Short mmCIF file of C-alpha atoms in Angstrom, two decimals:
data_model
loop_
_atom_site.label_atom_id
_atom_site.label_comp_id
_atom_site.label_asym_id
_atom_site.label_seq_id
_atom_site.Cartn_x
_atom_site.Cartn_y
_atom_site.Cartn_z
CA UNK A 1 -48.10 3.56 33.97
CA UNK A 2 -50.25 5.85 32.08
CA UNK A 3 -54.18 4.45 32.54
CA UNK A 4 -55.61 3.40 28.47
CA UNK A 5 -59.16 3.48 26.76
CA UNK A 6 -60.41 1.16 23.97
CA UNK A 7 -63.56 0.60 22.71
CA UNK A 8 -64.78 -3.23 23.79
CA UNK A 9 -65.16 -3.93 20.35
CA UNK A 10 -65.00 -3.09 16.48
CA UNK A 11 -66.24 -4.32 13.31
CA UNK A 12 -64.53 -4.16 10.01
CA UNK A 13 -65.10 -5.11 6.56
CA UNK A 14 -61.94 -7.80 4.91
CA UNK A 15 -59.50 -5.59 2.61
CA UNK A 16 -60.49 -2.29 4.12
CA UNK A 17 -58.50 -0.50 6.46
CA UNK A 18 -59.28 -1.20 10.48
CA UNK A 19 -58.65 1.76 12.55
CA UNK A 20 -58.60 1.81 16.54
CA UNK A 21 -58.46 3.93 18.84
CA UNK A 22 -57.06 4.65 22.31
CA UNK A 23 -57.09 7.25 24.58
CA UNK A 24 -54.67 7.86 27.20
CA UNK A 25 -55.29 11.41 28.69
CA UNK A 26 -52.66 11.11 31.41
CA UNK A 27 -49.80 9.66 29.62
CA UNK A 28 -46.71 11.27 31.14
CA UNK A 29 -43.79 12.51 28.53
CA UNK A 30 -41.71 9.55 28.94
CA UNK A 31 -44.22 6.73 28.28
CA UNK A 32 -44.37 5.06 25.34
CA UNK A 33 -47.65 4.06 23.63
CA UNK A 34 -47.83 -0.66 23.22
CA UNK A 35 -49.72 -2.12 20.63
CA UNK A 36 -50.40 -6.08 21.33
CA UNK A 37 -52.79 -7.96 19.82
CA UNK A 38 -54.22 -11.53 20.53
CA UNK A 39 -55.40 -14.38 18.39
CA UNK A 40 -57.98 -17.03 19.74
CA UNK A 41 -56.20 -19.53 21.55
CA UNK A 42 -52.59 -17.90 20.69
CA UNK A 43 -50.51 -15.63 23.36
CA UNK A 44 -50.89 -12.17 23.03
CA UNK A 45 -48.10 -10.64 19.81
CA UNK A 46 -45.90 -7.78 19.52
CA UNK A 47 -47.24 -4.75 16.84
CA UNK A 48 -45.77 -1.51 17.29
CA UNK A 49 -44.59 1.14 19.91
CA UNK A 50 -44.19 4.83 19.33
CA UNK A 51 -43.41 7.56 21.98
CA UNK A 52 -44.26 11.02 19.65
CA UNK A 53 -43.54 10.49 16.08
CA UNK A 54 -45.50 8.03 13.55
CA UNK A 55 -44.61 4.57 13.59
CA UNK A 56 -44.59 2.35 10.73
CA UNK A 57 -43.78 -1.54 9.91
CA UNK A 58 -45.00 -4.42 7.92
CA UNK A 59 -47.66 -5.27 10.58
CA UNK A 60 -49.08 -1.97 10.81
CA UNK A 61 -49.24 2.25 11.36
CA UNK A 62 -49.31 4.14 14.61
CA UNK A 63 -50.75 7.41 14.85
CA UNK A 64 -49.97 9.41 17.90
CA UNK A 65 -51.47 13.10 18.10
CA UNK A 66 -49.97 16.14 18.38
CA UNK A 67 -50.94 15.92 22.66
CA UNK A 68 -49.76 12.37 22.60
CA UNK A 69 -53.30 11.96 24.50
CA UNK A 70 -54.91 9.37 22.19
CA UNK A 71 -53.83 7.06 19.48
CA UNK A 72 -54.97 5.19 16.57
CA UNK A 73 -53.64 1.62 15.50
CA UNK A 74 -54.29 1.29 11.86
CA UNK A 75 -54.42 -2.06 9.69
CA UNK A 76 -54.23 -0.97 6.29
CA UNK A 77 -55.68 -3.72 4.64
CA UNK A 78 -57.66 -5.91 7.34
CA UNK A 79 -57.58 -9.75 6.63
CA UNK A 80 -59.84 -12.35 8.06
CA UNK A 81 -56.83 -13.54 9.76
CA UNK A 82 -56.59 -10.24 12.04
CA UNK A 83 -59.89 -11.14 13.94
CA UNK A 84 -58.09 -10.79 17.35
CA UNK A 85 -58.34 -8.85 20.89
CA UNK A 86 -56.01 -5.76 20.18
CA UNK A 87 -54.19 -4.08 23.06
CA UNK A 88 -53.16 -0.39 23.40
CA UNK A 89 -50.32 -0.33 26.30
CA UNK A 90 -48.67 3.00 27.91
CA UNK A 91 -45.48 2.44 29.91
CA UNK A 92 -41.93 3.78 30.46
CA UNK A 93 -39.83 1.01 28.09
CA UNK A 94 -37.61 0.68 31.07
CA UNK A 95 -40.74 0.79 33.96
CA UNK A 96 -39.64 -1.18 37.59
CA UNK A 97 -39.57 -4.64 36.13
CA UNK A 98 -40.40 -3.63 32.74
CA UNK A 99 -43.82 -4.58 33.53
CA UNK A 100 -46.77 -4.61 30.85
CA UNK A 101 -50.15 -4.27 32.00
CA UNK A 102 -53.25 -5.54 30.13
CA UNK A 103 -56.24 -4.00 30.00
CA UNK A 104 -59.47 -5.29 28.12
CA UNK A 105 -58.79 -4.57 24.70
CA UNK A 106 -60.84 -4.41 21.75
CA UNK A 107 -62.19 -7.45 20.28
CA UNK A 108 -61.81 -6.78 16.33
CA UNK A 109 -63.83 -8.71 13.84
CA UNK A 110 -63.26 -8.71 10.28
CA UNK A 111 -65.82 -9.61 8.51
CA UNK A 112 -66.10 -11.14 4.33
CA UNK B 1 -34.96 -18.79 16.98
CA UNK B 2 -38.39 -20.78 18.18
CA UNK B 3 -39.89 -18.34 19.99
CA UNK B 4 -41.10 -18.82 23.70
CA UNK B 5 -41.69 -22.40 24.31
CA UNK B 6 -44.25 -23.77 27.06
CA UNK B 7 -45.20 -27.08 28.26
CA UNK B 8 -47.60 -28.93 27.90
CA UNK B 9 -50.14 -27.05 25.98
CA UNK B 10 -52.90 -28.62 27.29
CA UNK B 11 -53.01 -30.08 30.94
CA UNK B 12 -55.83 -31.63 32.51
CA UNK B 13 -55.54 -32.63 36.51
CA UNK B 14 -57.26 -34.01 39.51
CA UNK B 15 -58.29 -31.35 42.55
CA UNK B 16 -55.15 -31.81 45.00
CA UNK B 17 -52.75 -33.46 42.05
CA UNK B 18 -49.76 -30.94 41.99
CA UNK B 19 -49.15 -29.22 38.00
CA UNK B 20 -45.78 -28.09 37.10
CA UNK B 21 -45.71 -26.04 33.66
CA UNK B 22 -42.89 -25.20 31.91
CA UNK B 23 -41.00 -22.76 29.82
CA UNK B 24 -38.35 -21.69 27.77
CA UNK B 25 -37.45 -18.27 26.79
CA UNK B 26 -35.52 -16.70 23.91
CA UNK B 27 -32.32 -16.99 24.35
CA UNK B 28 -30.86 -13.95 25.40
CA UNK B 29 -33.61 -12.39 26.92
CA UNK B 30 -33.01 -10.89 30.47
CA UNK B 31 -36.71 -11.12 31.32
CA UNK B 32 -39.59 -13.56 32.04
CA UNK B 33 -42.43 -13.53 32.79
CA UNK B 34 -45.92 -15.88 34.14
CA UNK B 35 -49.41 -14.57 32.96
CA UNK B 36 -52.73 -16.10 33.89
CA UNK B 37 -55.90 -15.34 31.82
CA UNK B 38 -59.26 -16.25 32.72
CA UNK B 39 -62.79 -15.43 30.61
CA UNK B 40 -63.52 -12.93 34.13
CA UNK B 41 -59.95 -11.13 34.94
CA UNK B 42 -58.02 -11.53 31.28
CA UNK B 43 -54.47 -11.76 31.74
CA UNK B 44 -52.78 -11.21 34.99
CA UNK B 45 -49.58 -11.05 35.90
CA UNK B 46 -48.16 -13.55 38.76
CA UNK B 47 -44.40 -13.41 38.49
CA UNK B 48 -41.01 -12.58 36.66
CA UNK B 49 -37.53 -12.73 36.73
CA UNK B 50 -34.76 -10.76 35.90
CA UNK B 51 -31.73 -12.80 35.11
CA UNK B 52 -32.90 -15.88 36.73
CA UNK B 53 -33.70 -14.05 39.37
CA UNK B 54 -37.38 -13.21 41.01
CA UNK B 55 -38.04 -9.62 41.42
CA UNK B 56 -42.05 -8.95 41.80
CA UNK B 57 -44.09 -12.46 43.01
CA UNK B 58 -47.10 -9.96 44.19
CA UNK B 59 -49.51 -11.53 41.49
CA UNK B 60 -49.13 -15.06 42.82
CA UNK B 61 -52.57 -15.30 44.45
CA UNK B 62 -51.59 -17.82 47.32
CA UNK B 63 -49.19 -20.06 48.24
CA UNK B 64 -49.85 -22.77 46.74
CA UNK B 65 -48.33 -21.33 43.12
CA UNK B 66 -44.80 -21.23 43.24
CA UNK B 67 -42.18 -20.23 40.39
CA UNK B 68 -38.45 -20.89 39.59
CA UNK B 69 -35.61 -20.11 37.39
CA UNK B 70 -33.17 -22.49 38.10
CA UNK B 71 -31.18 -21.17 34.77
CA UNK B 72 -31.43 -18.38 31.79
CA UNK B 73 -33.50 -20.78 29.83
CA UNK B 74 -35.87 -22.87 31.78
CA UNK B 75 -39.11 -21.37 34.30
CA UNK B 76 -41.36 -23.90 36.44
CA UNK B 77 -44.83 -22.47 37.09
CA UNK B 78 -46.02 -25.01 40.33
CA UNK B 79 -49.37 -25.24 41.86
CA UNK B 80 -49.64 -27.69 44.58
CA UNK B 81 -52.34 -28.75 45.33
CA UNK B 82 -54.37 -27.51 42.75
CA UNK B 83 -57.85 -26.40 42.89
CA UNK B 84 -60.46 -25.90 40.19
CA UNK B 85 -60.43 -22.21 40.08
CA UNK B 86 -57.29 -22.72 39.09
CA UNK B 87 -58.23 -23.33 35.41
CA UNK B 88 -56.91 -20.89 33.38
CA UNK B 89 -54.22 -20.36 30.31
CA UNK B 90 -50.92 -19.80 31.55
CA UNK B 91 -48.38 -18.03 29.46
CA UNK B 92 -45.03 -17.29 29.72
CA UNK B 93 -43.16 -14.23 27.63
CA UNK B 94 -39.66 -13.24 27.82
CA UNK B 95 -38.34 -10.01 27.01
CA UNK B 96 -34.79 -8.51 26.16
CA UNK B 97 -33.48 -5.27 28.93
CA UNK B 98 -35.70 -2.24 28.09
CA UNK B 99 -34.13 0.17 26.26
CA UNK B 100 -34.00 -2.59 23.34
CA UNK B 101 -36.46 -2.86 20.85
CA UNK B 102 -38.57 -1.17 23.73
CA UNK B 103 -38.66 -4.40 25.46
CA UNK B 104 -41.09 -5.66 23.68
CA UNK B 105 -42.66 -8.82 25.27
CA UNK B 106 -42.83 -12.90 23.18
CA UNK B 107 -44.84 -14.77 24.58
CA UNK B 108 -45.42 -18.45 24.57
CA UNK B 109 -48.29 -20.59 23.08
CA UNK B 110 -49.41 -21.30 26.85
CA UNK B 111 -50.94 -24.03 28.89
CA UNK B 112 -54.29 -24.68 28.83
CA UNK B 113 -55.16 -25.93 32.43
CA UNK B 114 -58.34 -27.65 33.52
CA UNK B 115 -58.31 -29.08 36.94
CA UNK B 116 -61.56 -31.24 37.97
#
């Protein structure tokens, strides 16, 4: 699986929109790009996964370029309530063992 | 459906006492899978299974951790005898085959383990 890039940590203001990045220069035409994120003292949840095309749902927006090299995970409307550790993920959906392999993340705050 | 469901949430043991944690996964899931995390090497995988069975135990750092699946909804995470650098959260997440919903992981609320 395809090696990923996040800064350590972002700040954003409550009702704006939080946008993150994450690079993954060698991602391989098969792998799809993982979006987790992690609440204090919660196990680490689900967002979105998109292999080329734009995703969308009621959590948030994925925005893959053109290159499929980097990403951006965007809450439109941050809430204090998405303060969490957010994980950008590349792997094949159907990887040996369907692993998934955490990196460090980015700690995002949201701030009042 | 509840979700992934681990026990006990909080555990706190004597060096040398044997732990056993616990989990159940979604129903209908063909995966599971046991995650450490720790303040110094996050979250780490030790084990999973694929349809009770266990395909990759290369994370389990020694022999004293040992896992089981003895059916499709009920994992045992056992560390006997337990040391303090053992402390950790231990989660469990279960997924359905790849290829659905992306496999896309649930996990569990975990185990919050202190051993003294």
């Amino acid at each position: 699986d395809a090696k990923t890039t996040q800064p350590t940590s972002m700040d954003c203001a409550e009702g704006r929109a939080a946008n993150l990045p994450c690079n993954h220069s060698t991602i391989s035409g098969n792998e799809y790009v993982y979006w987790y994120r992690q609440i204090h003292s919660q196990g680490p949840q689900y967002i979105i996964h998109g292999l080329k095309n734009n995703e969308t749902n009621e959590m948030a927006s994925l925005i893959i370029t053109e290159d499929r090299k980097s990403s951006t995970l965007i809450l439109p409307h941050a809430t204090l309530r998405d303060t969490a550790v957010y994980y950008c993920i590349v792997r094949l959906p159907n990887n040996a063992g369907n692993m998934l392999t955490f990196g460090g993340g980015t700690r995002l705050m949201v701030k009042p | 459906d509840a979700g992934v469901i681990q026990s006990p949430r909080h555990e706190v043991t004597e060096m040398g006492q044997e732990v056993t944690l616990r989990c159940k996964p979604i129903s209908g899931h063909d995966y599971l899978f046991w995650y450490r995390q720790t303040m110094m090497r996050g979250l780490e995988l030790l084990i999973y299974f694929n349809n009770n069975v266990p395909i990759d135990d290369s994370g389990m750092p020694e022999d004293r951790f040992s896992a089981k699946m003895p059916n499709a909804s009920f994992s045992t995470l056992k560390i006997q005898p337990s040391e303090p650098r053992d402390s950790a959260v231990y989660f469990c997440a279960s997924s359905p085959a790849p290829g659905r919903r992306g496999g896309g992981y649930t996990f569990g609320s975990g185990t919050r383990l202190t051993v003294v």
